Every structure is written in structure tokens, then in C-alpha cells.
Amino acid sequence: MKCHWGLLLVASVFGLGRANPVQDQPEIQTQENFDLPKIYGKWYDIAMGSTCKWLKDYKDKFTMGTLVMNVGETSDQLSTLSTRVRQGVCSQVFGMYQKTNIPGKFTYYSPKWE
């Protein structure tokens, strides 16, 4: 009987977990009069902030590095090149952010997340 209740409990917990959609995050205020070309160029990563659970879980694995921001392949994109040392080897990661209808707010998607 204990085994059946345990299976029922596990099934209900997993069922509830899948039934609840991801809740919307609170709106993040963007800078007033945001001017995109002013952020183009080389930046130094020394700190990061996010509400992303994944980033919070792996924050101790991040190191300082550089980030080059520039125009994207299309007019509604922003390209990035992140360079840092990982496990003793210099590595570069390219990214492409999608502009939104709010100046200064971008979205990022990675097929690896699927």
C-alpha cells in the first residue's frame, strides 16, 4: 500500500509541475532615451545580474571576459561576441539578440535549450 501512495504522490507532483505554465517575469525598466549605437563596441564582463534560474545555478562557473556588441545580420538584430578563459582555454561564443518593440530590450534564444 505504501508503494502505491508513493507512486501516486510522485505522479501527482510531476503532473502538477507540467500543468503550471512558466509565470511572467516582472517588467524590467529600460533606460529612458536608449540609444543603441552607444552600446556598440568592446565591454568588459566583471559582473552579471539576471532572474534566470539557470544563470543563478551556474553563476560560480562564470569568469571575467570581454563582450563585443555590434549590429546584427539584419536590422532587427544585435550581435555579440563573448571571449573568456574556460578551463584554461580561451573561448569565444557568438550570440544574436532579437530587438523588441521596446528600445533597449532584447530577447535571446538558443536551440540548445530545447
Tab-separated table of N, CA, C and O in Angstrom:
chain	number	residue	atom	x	y	z
A	1	MET	N	0.819	-1.193	0.000
A	1	MET	CA	0.000	0.000	0.000
A	1	MET	C	0.868	1.264	0.000
A	1	MET	O	0.544	2.226	-0.665
A	2	LYS	N	1.992	1.240	0.760
A	2	LYS	CA	2.871	2.404	0.785
A	2	LYS	C	3.421	2.703	-0.606
A	2	LYS	O	3.552	3.841	-1.004
A	3	CYS	N	3.761	1.663	-1.355
A	3	CYS	CA	4.315	1.827	-2.693
A	3	CYS	C	3.318	2.526	-3.612
A	3	CYS	O	3.683	3.404	-4.371
A	4	HIS	N	2.041	2.157	-3.535
A	4	HIS	CA	1.013	2.773	-4.377
A	4	HIS	C	0.853	4.250	-4.050
A	4	HIS	O	0.719	5.080	-4.944
A	5	TRP	N	0.861	4.596	-2.751
A	5	TRP	CA	0.735	6.006	-2.362
A	5	TRP	C	1.950	6.801	-2.827
A	5	TRP	O	1.835	7.929	-3.280
A	6	GLY	N	3.125	6.166	-2.735
A	6	GLY	CA	4.336	6.840	-3.206
A	6	GLY	C	4.295	7.104	-4.691
A	6	GLY	O	4.620	8.193	-5.154
A	7	LEU	N	3.847	6.116	-5.467
A	7	LEU	CA	3.728	6.315	-6.912
A	7	LEU	C	2.684	7.374	-7.240
A	7	LEU	O	2.875	8.181	-8.136
A	8	LEU	N	1.584	7.360	-6.505
A	8	LEU	CA	0.535	8.353	-6.717
A	8	LEU	C	1.060	9.753	-6.405
A	8	LEU	O	0.822	10.700	-7.150
A	9	LEU	N	1.810	9.874	-5.307
A	9	LEU	CA	2.367	11.169	-4.922
A	9	LEU	C	3.350	11.662	-5.978
A	9	LEU	O	3.300	12.805	-6.413
A	10	VAL	N	4.257	10.778	-6.435
A	10	VAL	CA	5.231	11.157	-7.465
A	10	VAL	C	4.518	11.558	-8.753
A	10	VAL	O	4.832	12.580	-9.361
A	11	ALA	N	3.519	10.786	-9.160
A	11	ALA	CA	2.769	11.097	-10.382
A	11	ALA	C	2.051	12.434	-10.266
A	11	ALA	O	2.030	13.224	-11.203
A	12	SER	N	1.479	12.707	-9.115
A	12	SER	CA	0.752	13.972	-8.959
A	12	SER	C	1.699	15.161	-8.931
A	12	SER	O	1.407	16.212	-9.486
A	13	VAL	N	2.868	15.011	-8.311
A	13	VAL	CA	3.838	16.106	-8.277
A	13	VAL	C	4.334	16.411	-9.684
A	13	VAL	O	4.375	17.562	-10.107
A	14	PHE	N	4.711	15.355	-10.446
A	14	PHE	CA	5.166	15.599	-11.814
A	14	PHE	C	4.038	16.126	-12.687
A	14	PHE	O	4.251	16.964	-13.543
A	15	GLY	N	2.848	15.663	-12.482
A	15	GLY	CA	1.701	16.142	-13.248
A	15	GLY	C	1.428	17.612	-12.984
A	15	GLY	O	1.195	18.393	-13.901
A	16	LEU	N	1.500	18.017	-11.720
A	16	LEU	CA	1.279	19.423	-11.388
A	16	LEU	C	2.393	20.297	-11.933
A	16	LEU	O	2.158	21.409	-12.378
A	17	GLY	N	3.612	19.775	-11.899
A	17	GLY	CA	4.744	20.546	-12.411
A	17	GLY	C	4.616	20.843	-13.885
A	17	GLY	O	4.974	21.910	-14.347
A	18	ARG	N	4.077	19.905	-14.634
A	18	ARG	CA	3.924	20.129	-16.068
A	18	ARG	C	2.685	20.949	-16.387
A	18	ARG	O	2.603	21.567	-17.419
A	19	ALA	N	1.703	20.954	-15.496
A	19	ALA	CA	0.445	21.652	-15.764
A	19	ALA	C	0.565	23.156	-15.572
A	19	ALA	O	-0.194	23.916	-16.127
A	20	ASN	N	1.520	23.597	-14.758
A	20	ASN	CA	1.664	25.022	-14.482
A	20	ASN	C	2.565	25.674	-15.517
A	20	ASN	O	3.715	25.269	-15.671
A	21	PRO	N	2.068	26.697	-16.211
A	21	PRO	CA	2.925	27.381	-17.181
A	21	PRO	C	3.966	28.226	-16.444
A	21	PRO	O	3.809	28.550	-15.274
A	22	VAL	N	5.035	28.578	-17.153
A	22	VAL	CA	6.045	29.460	-16.582
A	22	VAL	C	5.396	30.823	-16.380
A	22	VAL	O	4.774	31.368	-17.280
A	23	GLN	N	5.559	31.357	-15.192
A	23	GLN	CA	4.939	32.645	-14.893
A	23	GLN	C	5.737	33.774	-15.519
A	23	GLN	O	6.961	33.694	-15.642
A	24	ASP	N	5.030	34.842	-15.900
A	24	ASP	CA	5.688	36.013	-16.464
A	24	ASP	C	6.588	36.650	-15.420
A	24	ASP	O	6.259	36.704	-14.245
A	25	GLN	N	7.730	37.131	-15.890
A	25	GLN	CA	8.650	37.843	-15.017
A	25	GLN	C	8.185	39.291	-14.910
A	25	GLN	O	7.580	39.824	-15.832
A	26	PRO	N	8.473	39.936	-13.795
A	26	PRO	CA	8.109	41.345	-13.687
A	26	PRO	C	8.820	42.157	-14.774
A	26	PRO	O	9.928	41.813	-15.181
A	27	GLU	N	8.183	43.189	-15.239
A	27	GLU	CA	8.735	44.013	-16.307
A	27	GLU	C	10.004	44.715	-15.827
A	27	GLU	O	10.039	45.290	-14.751
A	28	ILE	N	11.053	44.636	-16.614
A	28	ILE	CA	12.315	45.284	-16.276
A	28	ILE	C	12.330	46.647	-16.947
A	28	ILE	O	12.084	46.770	-18.150
A	29	GLN	N	12.604	47.660	-16.168
A	29	GLN	CA	12.626	49.037	-16.672
A	29	GLN	C	13.853	49.249	-17.545
A	29	GLN	O	14.962	48.916	-17.145
A	30	THR	N	13.665	49.756	-18.751
A	30	THR	CA	14.797	50.057	-19.628
A	30	THR	C	15.171	51.530	-19.478
A	30	THR	O	14.396	52.335	-18.967
A	31	GLN	N	16.364	51.852	-19.937
A	31	GLN	CA	16.857	53.218	-19.827
A	31	GLN	C	16.027	54.149	-20.710
A	31	GLN	O	15.744	53.838	-21.866
A	32	GLU	N	15.675	55.283	-20.167
A	32	GLU	CA	14.928	56.290	-20.931
A	32	GLU	C	15.845	56.846	-22.026
A	32	GLU	O	17.050	56.998	-21.832
A	33	ASN	N	15.284	57.116	-23.198
A	33	ASN	CA	16.025	57.651	-24.345
A	33	ASN	C	17.195	56.741	-24.736
A	33	ASN	O	18.278	57.220	-25.045
A	34	PHE	N	16.968	55.439	-24.751
A	34	PHE	CA	18.010	54.472	-25.084
A	34	PHE	C	18.510	54.703	-26.503
A	34	PHE	O	17.737	54.826	-27.439
A	35	ASP	N	19.819	54.738	-26.674
A	35	ASP	CA	20.449	54.961	-27.979
A	35	ASP	C	21.342	53.750	-28.287
A	35	ASP	O	22.467	53.650	-27.793
A	36	LEU	N	20.852	52.823	-29.100
A	36	LEU	CA	21.518	51.553	-29.363
A	36	LEU	C	22.971	51.694	-29.820
A	36	LEU	O	23.849	51.017	-29.280
A	37	PRO	N	23.285	52.539	-30.798
A	37	PRO	CA	24.690	52.613	-31.241
A	37	PRO	C	25.679	52.965	-30.122
A	37	PRO	O	26.860	52.635	-30.215
A	38	LYS	N	25.215	53.574	-29.059
A	38	LYS	CA	26.125	53.927	-27.958
A	38	LYS	C	26.604	52.703	-27.176
A	38	LYS	O	27.591	52.794	-26.456
A	39	ILE	N	25.931	51.564	-27.314
A	39	ILE	CA	26.404	50.371	-26.601
A	39	ILE	C	27.286	49.492	-27.475
A	39	ILE	O	27.863	48.526	-27.000
A	40	TYR	N	27.396	49.831	-28.768
A	40	TYR	CA	28.273	49.068	-29.648
A	40	TYR	C	29.724	49.247	-29.209
A	40	TYR	O	30.125	50.308	-28.749
A	41	GLY	N	30.504	48.201	-29.366
A	41	GLY	CA	31.920	48.264	-29.013
A	41	GLY	C	32.288	47.176	-28.025
A	41	GLY	O	31.547	46.221	-27.806
A	42	LYS	N	33.457	47.337	-27.428
A	42	LYS	CA	34.002	46.328	-26.516
A	42	LYS	C	33.687	46.700	-25.068
A	42	LYS	O	33.929	47.826	-24.638
A	43	TRP	N	33.175	45.718	-24.340
A	43	TRP	CA	32.832	45.876	-22.924
A	43	TRP	C	33.563	44.795	-22.143
A	43	TRP	O	33.905	43.748	-22.685
A	44	TYR	N	33.763	45.049	-20.865
A	44	TYR	CA	34.416	44.064	-20.002
A	44	TYR	C	33.396	43.484	-19.034
A	44	TYR	O	32.742	44.222	-18.292
A	45	ASP	N	33.257	42.145	-19.059
A	45	ASP	CA	32.351	41.443	-18.144
A	45	ASP	C	33.029	41.311	-16.790
A	45	ASP	O	34.022	40.597	-16.664
A	46	ILE	N	32.508	41.986	-15.801
A	46	ILE	CA	33.042	41.795	-14.454
A	46	ILE	C	31.944	41.359	-13.481
A	46	ILE	O	32.219	40.860	-12.415
A	47	ALA	N	30.688	41.543	-13.883
A	47	ALA	CA	29.567	41.131	-13.038
A	47	ALA	C	28.355	40.912	-13.928
A	47	ALA	O	28.284	41.428	-15.041
A	48	MET	N	27.406	40.126	-13.434
A	48	MET	CA	26.203	39.810	-14.189
A	48	MET	C	25.012	39.814	-13.239
A	48	MET	O	25.148	39.436	-12.083
A	49	GLY	N	23.862	40.184	-13.741
A	49	GLY	CA	22.636	40.105	-12.958
A	49	GLY	C	21.529	39.534	-13.815
A	49	GLY	O	21.435	39.837	-15.001
A	50	SER	N	20.716	38.669	-13.232
A	50	SER	CA	19.645	38.048	-14.004
A	50	SER	C	18.613	37.430	-13.067
A	50	SER	O	18.910	37.112	-11.918
A	51	THR	N	17.413	37.242	-13.593
A	51	THR	CA	16.374	36.493	-12.874
A	51	THR	C	16.302	35.061	-13.401
A	51	THR	O	15.475	34.284	-12.951
A	52	CYS	N	17.192	34.713	-14.332
A	52	CYS	CA	17.208	33.390	-14.949
A	52	CYS	C	17.684	32.344	-13.945
A	52	CYS	O	18.782	32.456	-13.397
A	53	LYS	N	16.872	31.315	-13.711
A	53	LYS	CA	17.227	30.266	-12.750
A	53	LYS	C	18.504	29.549	-13.165
A	53	LYS	O	19.365	29.275	-12.329
A	54	TRP	N	18.658	29.245	-14.434
A	54	TRP	CA	19.848	28.558	-14.913
A	54	TRP	C	21.093	29.368	-14.586
A	54	TRP	O	22.092	28.829	-14.111
A	55	LEU	N	21.049	30.675	-14.848
A	55	LEU	CA	22.200	31.524	-14.586
A	55	LEU	C	22.517	31.560	-13.094
A	55	LEU	O	23.679	31.510	-12.699
A	56	LYS	N	21.497	31.603	-12.264
A	56	LYS	CA	21.717	31.584	-10.815
A	56	LYS	C	22.364	30.277	-10.368
A	56	LYS	O	23.228	30.272	-9.498
A	57	ASP	N	21.973	29.168	-10.975
A	57	ASP	CA	22.517	27.861	-10.602
A	57	ASP	C	23.981	27.700	-11.012
A	57	ASP	O	24.731	26.973	-10.375
A	58	TYR	N	24.400	28.361	-12.091
A	58	TYR	CA	25.748	28.177	-12.614
A	58	TYR	C	26.620	29.421	-12.502
A	58	TYR	O	27.677	29.496	-13.120
A	59	LYS	N	26.200	30.402	-11.710
A	59	LYS	CA	26.933	31.669	-11.631
A	59	LYS	C	28.383	31.506	-11.177
A	59	LYS	O	29.247	32.274	-11.580
A	60	ASP	N	28.674	30.493	-10.381
A	60	ASP	CA	30.039	30.302	-9.908
A	60	ASP	C	30.970	29.783	-11.003
A	60	ASP	O	32.184	29.784	-10.839
A	61	LYS	N	30.438	29.372	-12.131
A	61	LYS	CA	31.251	28.856	-13.224
A	61	LYS	C	31.656	29.952	-14.214
A	61	LYS	O	32.444	29.711	-15.121
A	62	PHE	N	31.102	31.148	-14.061
A	62	PHE	CA	31.405	32.238	-14.988
A	62	PHE	C	32.681	32.959	-14.572
A	62	PHE	O	32.972	33.108	-13.397
A	63	THR	N	33.432	33.414	-15.569
A	63	THR	CA	34.655	34.167	-15.328
A	63	THR	C	34.559	35.514	-16.029
A	63	THR	O	33.695	35.726	-16.874
A	64	MET	N	35.476	36.409	-15.678
A	64	MET	CA	35.502	37.706	-16.345
A	64	MET	C	35.961	37.523	-17.785
A	64	MET	O	36.632	36.548	-18.114
A	65	GLY	N	35.575	38.462	-18.628
A	65	GLY	CA	35.972	38.396	-20.030
A	65	GLY	C	35.572	39.671	-20.734
A	65	GLY	O	35.328	40.693	-20.105
A	66	THR	N	35.510	39.596	-22.054
A	66	THR	CA	35.091	40.749	-22.841
A	66	THR	C	33.834	40.410	-23.625
A	66	THR	O	33.547	39.244	-23.890
A	67	LEU	N	33.115	41.440	-23.985
A	67	LEU	CA	31.910	41.296	-24.795
A	67	LEU	C	31.941	42.390	-25.848
A	67	LEU	O	32.041	43.575	-25.514
A	68	VAL	N	31.905	41.993	-27.116
A	68	VAL	CA	31.856	42.956	-28.208
A	68	VAL	C	30.435	42.947	-28.751
A	68	VAL	O	29.921	41.905	-29.156
A	69	MET	N	29.803	44.118	-28.730
A	69	MET	CA	28.427	44.263	-29.227
A	69	MET	C	28.467	45.068	-30.518
A	69	MET	O	29.188	46.057	-30.612
A	70	ASN	N	27.651	44.617	-31.500
A	70	ASN	CA	27.670	45.275	-32.794
A	70	ASN	C	26.326	45.060	-33.499
A	70	ASN	O	25.472	44.335	-32.992
A	71	VAL	N	26.199	45.673	-34.663
A	71	VAL	CA	24.980	45.494	-35.456
A	71	VAL	C	24.839	44.020	-35.809
A	71	VAL	O	25.838	43.296	-35.931
A	72	GLY	N	23.610	43.570	-35.981
A	72	GLY	CA	23.362	42.173	-36.320
A	72	GLY	C	23.332	41.938	-37.812
A	72	GLY	O	23.590	42.848	-38.617
A	73	GLU	N	22.997	40.718	-38.175
A	73	GLU	CA	22.908	40.352	-39.593
A	73	GLU	C	21.752	41.063	-40.275
A	73	GLU	O	21.794	41.321	-41.465
A	74	THR	N	20.699	41.359	-39.520
A	74	THR	CA	19.563	42.124	-40.039
A	74	THR	C	19.353	43.334	-39.151
A	74	THR	O	19.932	43.431	-38.066
A	75	SER	N	18.509	44.245	-39.592
A	75	SER	CA	18.300	45.489	-38.840
A	75	SER	C	17.580	45.273	-37.507
A	75	SER	O	17.600	46.153	-36.655
A	76	ASP	N	16.962	44.103	-37.310
A	76	ASP	CA	16.270	43.859	-36.048
A	76	ASP	C	17.062	42.934	-35.115
A	76	ASP	O	16.512	42.309	-34.222
A	77	GLN	N	18.389	42.876	-35.329
A	77	GLN	CA	19.238	42.028	-34.505
A	77	GLN	C	20.435	42.792	-33.949
A	77	GLN	O	20.829	43.829	-34.474
A	78	LEU	N	20.999	42.239	-32.889
A	78	LEU	CA	22.195	42.750	-32.240
A	78	LEU	C	23.139	41.560	-32.088
A	78	LEU	O	22.738	40.519	-31.570
A	79	SER	N	24.380	41.680	-32.569
A	79	SER	CA	25.313	40.561	-32.464
A	79	SER	C	26.256	40.763	-31.282
A	79	SER	O	26.587	41.898	-30.926
A	80	THR	N	26.681	39.651	-30.688
A	80	THR	CA	27.615	39.707	-29.570
A	80	THR	C	28.710	38.662	-29.775
A	80	THR	O	28.491	37.623	-30.375
A	81	LEU	N	29.875	38.971	-29.253
A	81	LEU	CA	30.994	38.033	-29.230
A	81	LEU	C	31.576	38.094	-27.821
A	81	LEU	O	32.118	39.112	-27.401
A	82	SER	N	31.416	37.008	-27.091
A	82	SER	CA	31.917	36.918	-25.726
A	82	SER	C	33.208	36.112	-25.731
A	82	SER	O	33.255	35.019	-26.274
A	83	THR	N	34.256	36.670	-25.123
A	83	THR	CA	35.548	35.999	-25.051
A	83	THR	C	35.943	35.864	-23.588
A	83	THR	O	35.896	36.836	-22.841
A	84	ARG	N	36.304	34.633	-23.177
A	84	ARG	CA	36.749	34.408	-21.800
A	84	ARG	C	37.553	33.128	-21.725
A	84	ARG	O	37.546	32.330	-22.654
A	85	VAL	N	38.234	32.949	-20.619
A	85	VAL	CA	39.017	31.732	-20.397
A	85	VAL	C	38.118	30.733	-19.674
A	85	VAL	O	37.552	31.032	-18.625
A	86	ARG	N	37.988	29.548	-20.263
A	86	ARG	CA	37.212	28.465	-19.662
A	86	ARG	C	38.095	27.234	-19.581
A	86	ARG	O	38.599	26.770	-20.593
A	87	GLN	N	38.278	26.743	-18.381
A	87	GLN	CA	39.104	25.565	-18.124
A	87	GLN	C	40.501	25.734	-18.726
A	87	GLN	O	41.058	24.826	-19.333
A	88	GLY	N	41.063	26.939	-18.587
A	88	GLY	CA	42.414	27.214	-19.053
A	88	GLY	C	42.552	27.483	-20.538
A	88	GLY	O	43.652	27.669	-21.035
A	89	VAL	N	41.442	27.508	-21.275
A	89	VAL	CA	41.471	27.722	-22.719
A	89	VAL	C	40.627	28.950	-23.058
A	89	VAL	O	39.502	29.090	-22.582
A	90	CYS	N	41.177	29.805	-23.901
A	90	CYS	CA	40.426	30.980	-24.349
A	90	CYS	C	39.321	30.524	-25.305
A	90	CYS	O	39.580	29.785	-26.258
A	91	SER	N	38.084	30.943	-25.033
A	91	SER	CA	36.977	30.534	-25.909
A	91	SER	C	36.132	31.747	-26.277
A	91	SER	O	36.081	32.732	-25.545
A	92	GLN	N	35.482	31.634	-27.421
A	92	GLN	CA	34.604	32.693	-27.898
A	92	GLN	C	33.231	32.107	-28.190
A	92	GLN	O	33.114	31.012	-28.743
A	93	VAL	N	32.213	32.880	-27.806
A	93	VAL	CA	30.835	32.480	-28.047
A	93	VAL	C	30.139	33.616	-28.782
A	93	VAL	O	30.122	34.757	-28.310
A	94	PHE	N	29.581	33.289	-29.944
A	94	PHE	CA	28.825	34.268	-30.723
A	94	PHE	C	27.365	34.200	-30.319
A	94	PHE	O	26.836	33.119	-30.054
A	95	GLY	N	26.707	35.331	-30.294
A	95	GLY	CA	25.289	35.367	-29.974
A	95	GLY	C	24.572	36.361	-30.860
A	95	GLY	O	25.173	37.313	-31.376
A	96	MET	N	23.293	36.142	-31.047
A	96	MET	CA	22.473	37.049	-31.835
A	96	MET	C	21.209	37.339	-31.030
A	96	MET	O	20.460	36.424	-30.711
A	97	TYR	N	21.024	38.582	-30.668
A	97	TYR	CA	19.860	39.001	-29.902
A	97	TYR	C	18.843	39.636	-30.833
A	97	TYR	O	19.206	40.331	-31.784
A	98	GLN	N	17.583	39.402	-30.558
A	98	GLN	CA	16.487	39.960	-31.345
A	98	GLN	C	16.003	41.231	-30.663
A	98	GLN	O	15.738	41.229	-29.455
A	99	LYS	N	15.886	42.317	-31.417
A	99	LYS	CA	15.337	43.554	-30.857
A	99	LYS	C	13.841	43.360	-30.606
A	99	LYS	O	13.181	42.597	-31.311
A	100	THR	N	13.321	44.042	-29.613
A	100	THR	CA	11.883	44.036	-29.351
A	100	THR	C	11.326	45.406	-29.703
A	100	THR	O	12.058	46.298	-30.124
A	101	ASN	N	10.054	45.587	-29.491
A	101	ASN	CA	9.445	46.895	-29.784
A	101	ASN	C	9.756	47.912	-28.687
A	101	ASN	O	9.369	49.065	-28.789
A	102	ILE	N	10.459	47.505	-27.635
A	102	ILE	CA	10.867	48.417	-26.559
A	102	ILE	C	12.358	48.700	-26.726
A	102	ILE	O	13.175	47.779	-26.624
A	103	PRO	N	12.738	49.945	-26.992
A	103	PRO	CA	14.157	50.267	-27.160
A	103	PRO	C	14.960	49.871	-25.911
A	103	PRO	O	14.583	50.197	-24.787
A	104	GLY	N	16.053	49.130	-26.122
A	104	GLY	CA	16.897	48.706	-25.012
A	104	GLY	C	16.540	47.343	-24.452
A	104	GLY	O	17.211	46.837	-23.561
A	105	LYS	N	15.508	46.712	-25.000
A	105	LYS	CA	15.113	45.383	-24.538
A	105	LYS	C	15.275	44.401	-25.695
A	105	LYS	O	14.804	44.651	-26.800
A	106	PHE	N	15.964	43.273	-25.423
A	106	PHE	CA	16.265	42.283	-26.437
A	106	PHE	C	15.893	40.899	-25.933
A	106	PHE	O	15.809	40.669	-24.742
A	107	THR	N	15.696	39.983	-26.858
A	107	THR	CA	15.461	38.594	-26.479
A	107	THR	C	16.561	37.734	-27.078
A	107	THR	O	17.160	38.083	-28.103
A	108	TYR	N	16.834	36.617	-26.430
A	108	TYR	CA	17.857	35.698	-26.890
A	108	TYR	C	17.279	34.294	-26.860
A	108	TYR	O	16.581	33.920	-25.935
A	109	TYR	N	17.596	33.527	-27.887
A	109	TYR	CA	17.124	32.153	-27.967
A	109	TYR	C	18.279	31.262	-28.395
A	109	TYR	O	19.052	31.624	-29.276
A	110	SER	N	18.409	30.125	-27.767
A	110	SER	CA	19.423	29.146	-28.147
A	110	SER	C	18.761	27.803	-28.447
A	110	SER	O	18.018	27.302	-27.612
A	111	PRO	N	19.017	27.226	-29.609
A	111	PRO	CA	18.446	25.899	-29.920
A	111	PRO	C	18.884	24.840	-28.919
A	111	PRO	O	18.214	23.837	-28.754
A	112	LYS	N	20.013	25.053	-28.215
A	112	LYS	CA	20.481	24.091	-27.215
A	112	LYS	C	19.476	23.955	-26.065
A	112	LYS	O	19.514	22.982	-25.337
A	113	TRP	N	18.601	24.941	-25.875
A	113	TRP	CA	17.657	24.932	-24.753
A	113	TRP	C	16.501	23.979	-24.993
A	113	TRP	O	15.724	23.717	-24.094
A	114	GLU	N	16.353	23.469	-26.197
A	114	GLU	CA	15.225	22.584	-26.496
A	114	GLU	C	15.486	21.181	-26.003
A	114	GLU	O	16.535	20.699	-25.894
